[in-house]
Amino acid sequence: MRYLTSGESHGPQLTTIIEGVPAGLYLTDLDINKDLENRQKGYGRGRRMQIEKDSVKILSGVRHGYTLGSPITLVVENNDWKHWTNVMGIEPIPAEEIKDVKRKITRPRPGHADLNGAIKYGHRDMRNVLERSSARETTVRVAAGSIAKKILLELGINVVGHVVEIGNISTTDVNYSNINDLKQKADESPVRCLDKDAEVQMMNAIDTAKQNGDSIGGIVEVIVEGVPIGLGSYVQYDRKLDAKIAAAITSINAFKGVEFGIGFEAARLMGSLVHDEIEWDVLQGYTRKTNNLGGFEGGMTNGMPLVIRGAMKPIPTLYKPLKSVDIDTKEAFDASIERSDSCAVPAASIVAEAVVAWEVATAIIDQFGVDQMDIIKENINSWNKYTSGF
Ligand code: EPS
């Protein structure tokens, strides 16, 4: 499976065309809209999220509720577009009017794509960079991820993203009985955090950041349960599934790090304390006593839940501006202030969930792949019987 996205943050719409989704998957806009709604929520979001009410239009590839195997086109319209038709208009304008286009940006924000993107593409108005590098693009990545999650759910595989840290505040008490409970509790929390004490402190930290005109980052965790053994491969570097997931996580706007299981902590411990001992029983087949490696050994899944963490830096658009240089005058200035979110970590946990689901679903279709959901289901069932009796 593959997909591309297109669309500017304040343009008419965001679009994705998804290729390779098997035929026979039940799919409606309701499945996708729930995820879009969750991505818009989260304590710390700015005014833009009050303007948008993201909902998807499915424009191809689905007939009478079932996927056809043909490319699926998804569109999410930007409500804000109506305020930006002059600034972001698609039609040509006379050269002498270009200098009068409003909201031109010549002062790059430190930490954003503005300056590098402007140099790379030769844009004197950095709005041309900002519009596409904006995290608004994650809307349709979440939509594509919803389809991946639908495929996985049909195969008994669940994916959930939640927040484990905002600023310096970490969760200490993450209680849940099963993955559905985890999902429900994350959905109910304004910061998608399962620790109620930490939740309050995180919201306070977001308030403080906002009052100071600042922004705040955090760490999200994605858990995937029900994964068959042997997705990905050790035989070639570009077939390692953990590597693909690491790339997917760091492709999310503002993400700077990724860990599997105990992650960087493994570098500080002796091998005997890190590696997960192997067990077998007739009901479950092969399992591990612990899951320090987060479900991956040798670039392949080992049947344990996947545990993936991603670190998001604070959003670089600040009301409290940092020093920068105007690219027209070369004078030092305070970087331009754009409307922004003070914290988008809860929303980013939904994006992380989506991109991980995409990689896992793609690996499944690569391995068990045919073009029909029913046959994929049969293939996985017989694979799971084979692996547990091996
Ligand atoms: C973003 C800036 C803000 C965010 C936006 C990402 O938008 P605006 O410039 O319109 O105020 O709200 O996020 C979204 C629109 C979204 O859907 O997540 C940025 O600069 O990246």
Short mmCIF file of N, CA and C in Angstrom, two decimals, residues 4-81:
data_model
loop_
_atom_site.label_atom_id
_atom_site.label_comp_id
_atom_site.label_asym_id
_atom_site.label_seq_id
_atom_site.Cartn_x
_atom_site.Cartn_y
_atom_site.Cartn_z
N LEU A 4 0.00 9.28 -1.04
CA LEU A 4 0.61 10.61 -1.01
C LEU A 4 -0.43 11.55 -0.43
N THR A 5 0.06 12.67 0.13
CA THR A 5 -0.89 13.69 0.58
C THR A 5 -0.60 14.97 -0.19
N SER A 6 -1.61 15.82 -0.26
CA SER A 6 -1.39 17.15 -0.83
C SER A 6 -2.29 18.14 -0.11
N GLY A 7 -1.96 19.41 -0.27
CA GLY A 7 -2.80 20.46 0.32
C GLY A 7 -2.01 21.40 1.19
N GLU A 8 -2.40 22.68 1.17
CA GLU A 8 -1.80 23.71 2.02
C GLU A 8 -2.68 23.93 3.24
N SER A 9 -2.06 24.41 4.32
CA SER A 9 -2.80 24.57 5.58
C SER A 9 -4.02 25.48 5.41
N HIS A 10 -3.87 26.59 4.65
CA HIS A 10 -4.99 27.51 4.46
C HIS A 10 -5.50 27.49 3.02
N GLY A 11 -5.18 26.42 2.30
CA GLY A 11 -5.73 26.22 0.95
C GLY A 11 -7.11 25.60 1.04
N PRO A 12 -7.68 25.26 -0.11
CA PRO A 12 -9.06 24.75 -0.10
C PRO A 12 -9.24 23.40 0.61
N GLN A 13 -8.26 22.51 0.48
CA GLN A 13 -8.49 21.17 1.03
C GLN A 13 -7.20 20.40 1.17
N LEU A 14 -7.30 19.30 1.92
CA LEU A 14 -6.22 18.32 2.00
C LEU A 14 -6.73 17.05 1.32
N THR A 15 -5.82 16.41 0.62
CA THR A 15 -6.23 15.24 -0.18
C THR A 15 -5.24 14.11 0.04
N THR A 16 -5.71 12.88 0.02
CA THR A 16 -4.79 11.75 -0.09
C THR A 16 -5.36 10.75 -1.07
N ILE A 17 -4.48 10.15 -1.86
CA ILE A 17 -4.88 9.04 -2.72
C ILE A 17 -4.13 7.81 -2.22
N ILE A 18 -4.92 6.79 -1.89
CA ILE A 18 -4.36 5.60 -1.26
C ILE A 18 -4.50 4.44 -2.22
N GLU A 19 -3.36 3.79 -2.46
CA GLU A 19 -3.34 2.73 -3.46
C GLU A 19 -3.01 1.41 -2.75
N GLY A 20 -3.70 0.34 -3.16
CA GLY A 20 -3.33 -0.98 -2.65
C GLY A 20 -4.16 -1.48 -1.49
N VAL A 21 -5.21 -0.75 -1.11
CA VAL A 21 -6.08 -1.24 -0.04
C VAL A 21 -6.86 -2.44 -0.62
N PRO A 22 -6.86 -3.57 0.08
CA PRO A 22 -7.54 -4.75 -0.47
C PRO A 22 -9.04 -4.50 -0.67
N ALA A 23 -9.62 -5.24 -1.56
CA ALA A 23 -11.06 -5.17 -1.79
C ALA A 23 -11.79 -5.89 -0.65
N GLY A 24 -13.02 -5.43 -0.40
CA GLY A 24 -13.88 -6.15 0.55
C GLY A 24 -13.75 -5.68 1.98
N LEU A 25 -13.14 -4.50 2.19
CA LEU A 25 -13.05 -3.93 3.54
C LEU A 25 -14.25 -3.01 3.73
N TYR A 26 -15.00 -3.22 4.81
CA TYR A 26 -16.15 -2.35 5.07
C TYR A 26 -15.62 -0.99 5.53
N LEU A 27 -16.02 0.07 4.88
CA LEU A 27 -15.45 1.39 5.18
C LEU A 27 -16.48 2.48 4.97
N THR A 28 -16.68 3.28 6.01
CA THR A 28 -17.55 4.46 5.85
C THR A 28 -16.81 5.68 6.38
N ASP A 29 -17.36 6.87 6.10
CA ASP A 29 -16.71 8.08 6.60
C ASP A 29 -16.77 8.15 8.13
N LEU A 30 -17.71 7.43 8.74
CA LEU A 30 -17.81 7.48 10.21
C LEU A 30 -16.54 6.98 10.87
N ASP A 31 -15.98 5.88 10.31
CA ASP A 31 -14.75 5.32 10.90
C ASP A 31 -13.65 6.37 10.91
N ILE A 32 -13.53 7.09 9.81
CA ILE A 32 -12.43 8.05 9.66
C ILE A 32 -12.71 9.31 10.49
N ASN A 33 -13.97 9.75 10.50
CA ASN A 33 -14.28 11.01 11.18
C ASN A 33 -14.03 10.97 12.68
N LYS A 34 -14.22 9.79 13.28
CA LYS A 34 -13.95 9.65 14.71
C LYS A 34 -12.48 9.98 15.00
N ASP A 35 -11.59 9.46 14.16
CA ASP A 35 -10.16 9.72 14.36
C ASP A 35 -9.82 11.19 14.07
N LEU A 36 -10.47 11.74 13.05
CA LEU A 36 -10.22 13.16 12.73
C LEU A 36 -10.64 14.04 13.91
N GLU A 37 -11.76 13.69 14.51
CA GLU A 37 -12.24 14.46 15.66
C GLU A 37 -11.25 14.36 16.82
N ASN A 38 -10.77 13.16 17.08
CA ASN A 38 -9.79 12.99 18.16
C ASN A 38 -8.52 13.77 17.89
N ARG A 39 -8.09 13.84 16.64
CA ARG A 39 -6.86 14.58 16.32
C ARG A 39 -7.03 16.07 16.56
N GLN A 40 -8.27 16.55 16.39
CA GLN A 40 -8.50 17.99 16.59
C GLN A 40 -8.55 18.38 18.06
N LYS A 41 -8.85 17.36 18.90
CA LYS A 41 -9.03 17.67 20.33
C LYS A 41 -7.67 17.80 21.03
N GLY A 42 -7.74 17.93 22.33
CA GLY A 42 -6.52 17.96 23.11
C GLY A 42 -6.31 19.32 23.71
N TYR A 43 -6.04 19.33 25.01
CA TYR A 43 -5.78 20.56 25.73
C TYR A 43 -4.54 21.21 25.16
N GLY A 44 -4.61 22.51 24.89
CA GLY A 44 -3.42 23.21 24.37
C GLY A 44 -3.53 23.56 22.90
N ARG A 45 -4.62 23.15 22.26
CA ARG A 45 -4.80 23.52 20.86
C ARG A 45 -5.20 24.99 20.76
N GLY A 46 -4.91 25.61 19.64
CA GLY A 46 -5.17 27.04 19.48
C GLY A 46 -6.51 27.31 18.81
N ARG A 47 -6.68 28.54 18.34
CA ARG A 47 -7.98 28.97 17.80
C ARG A 47 -8.33 28.29 16.48
N ARG A 48 -7.33 27.86 15.75
CA ARG A 48 -7.62 27.24 14.45
C ARG A 48 -8.57 26.05 14.60
N MET A 49 -8.38 25.32 15.68
CA MET A 49 -9.20 24.12 15.85
C MET A 49 -10.66 24.45 16.16
N GLN A 50 -10.92 25.72 16.55
CA GLN A 50 -12.33 26.12 16.71
C GLN A 50 -12.95 26.46 15.35
N ILE A 51 -12.11 26.77 14.40
CA ILE A 51 -12.61 27.10 13.06
C ILE A 51 -12.91 25.82 12.27
N GLU A 52 -12.02 24.83 12.42
CA GLU A 52 -12.17 23.61 11.63
C GLU A 52 -13.09 22.60 12.31
N LYS A 53 -13.83 21.86 11.50
CA LYS A 53 -14.56 20.69 12.02
C LYS A 53 -14.31 19.61 10.97
N ASP A 54 -13.16 18.95 11.12
CA ASP A 54 -12.68 18.08 10.04
C ASP A 54 -13.62 16.90 9.80
N SER A 55 -14.00 16.74 8.57
CA SER A 55 -14.74 15.54 8.20
C SER A 55 -14.33 15.16 6.77
N VAL A 56 -14.33 13.86 6.52
CA VAL A 56 -13.75 13.36 5.28
C VAL A 56 -14.82 13.15 4.22
N LYS A 57 -14.41 13.35 2.98
CA LYS A 57 -15.25 12.91 1.85
C LYS A 57 -14.50 11.77 1.18
N ILE A 58 -15.17 10.65 1.02
CA ILE A 58 -14.56 9.53 0.29
C ILE A 58 -15.00 9.69 -1.16
N LEU A 59 -14.04 9.89 -2.06
CA LEU A 59 -14.40 10.26 -3.43
C LEU A 59 -14.12 9.18 -4.47
N SER A 60 -13.46 8.10 -4.04
CA SER A 60 -13.29 6.99 -4.98
C SER A 60 -12.88 5.75 -4.21
N GLY A 61 -13.01 4.61 -4.88
CA GLY A 61 -12.47 3.36 -4.33
C GLY A 61 -13.40 2.61 -3.39
N VAL A 62 -14.57 3.19 -3.11
CA VAL A 62 -15.51 2.54 -2.19
C VAL A 62 -16.88 2.54 -2.87
N ARG A 63 -17.56 1.40 -2.82
CA ARG A 63 -18.91 1.34 -3.39
C ARG A 63 -19.81 0.59 -2.42
N HIS A 64 -20.92 1.21 -2.10
CA HIS A 64 -21.91 0.61 -1.18
C HIS A 64 -21.25 0.13 0.11
N GLY A 65 -20.27 0.91 0.60
CA GLY A 65 -19.67 0.63 1.92
C GLY A 65 -18.47 -0.29 1.89
N TYR A 66 -18.12 -0.83 0.73
CA TYR A 66 -16.98 -1.75 0.68
C TYR A 66 -15.90 -1.24 -0.29
N THR A 67 -14.64 -1.44 0.10
CA THR A 67 -13.54 -1.03 -0.78
C THR A 67 -13.54 -1.92 -2.03
N LEU A 68 -13.10 -1.31 -3.13
CA LEU A 68 -13.14 -2.02 -4.42
C LEU A 68 -11.77 -2.57 -4.82
N GLY A 69 -10.72 -2.18 -4.10
CA GLY A 69 -9.36 -2.53 -4.53
C GLY A 69 -8.76 -1.45 -5.41
N SER A 70 -9.57 -0.50 -5.82
CA SER A 70 -9.07 0.61 -6.65
C SER A 70 -8.62 1.76 -5.74
N PRO A 71 -7.88 2.74 -6.28
CA PRO A 71 -7.38 3.83 -5.42
C PRO A 71 -8.51 4.54 -4.67
N ILE A 72 -8.24 4.83 -3.41
CA ILE A 72 -9.23 5.51 -2.56
C ILE A 72 -8.80 6.98 -2.45
N THR A 73 -9.68 7.88 -2.78
CA THR A 73 -9.39 9.31 -2.64
C THR A 73 -10.14 9.85 -1.43
N LEU A 74 -9.39 10.50 -0.55
CA LEU A 74 -10.01 11.12 0.63
C LEU A 74 -9.73 12.62 0.59
N VAL A 75 -10.74 13.40 0.92
CA VAL A 75 -10.60 14.85 0.93
C VAL A 75 -11.12 15.41 2.26
N VAL A 76 -10.35 16.32 2.85
CA VAL A 76 -10.83 17.07 4.01
C VAL A 76 -10.75 18.55 3.64
N GLU A 77 -11.88 19.22 3.65
CA GLU A 77 -11.88 20.64 3.27
C GLU A 77 -11.46 21.50 4.46
N ASN A 78 -10.77 22.62 4.17
CA ASN A 78 -10.40 23.58 5.21
C ASN A 78 -11.50 24.64 5.33
N ASN A 79 -12.14 24.72 6.48
CA ASN A 79 -13.14 25.78 6.67
C ASN A 79 -12.49 27.15 6.59
N ASP A 80 -11.23 27.23 7.06
CA ASP A 80 -10.54 28.52 7.12
C ASP A 80 -10.25 29.09 5.73
N TRP A 81 -10.32 28.27 4.73
CA TRP A 81 -10.01 28.69 3.35
C TRP A 81 -10.78 29.95 2.96
#
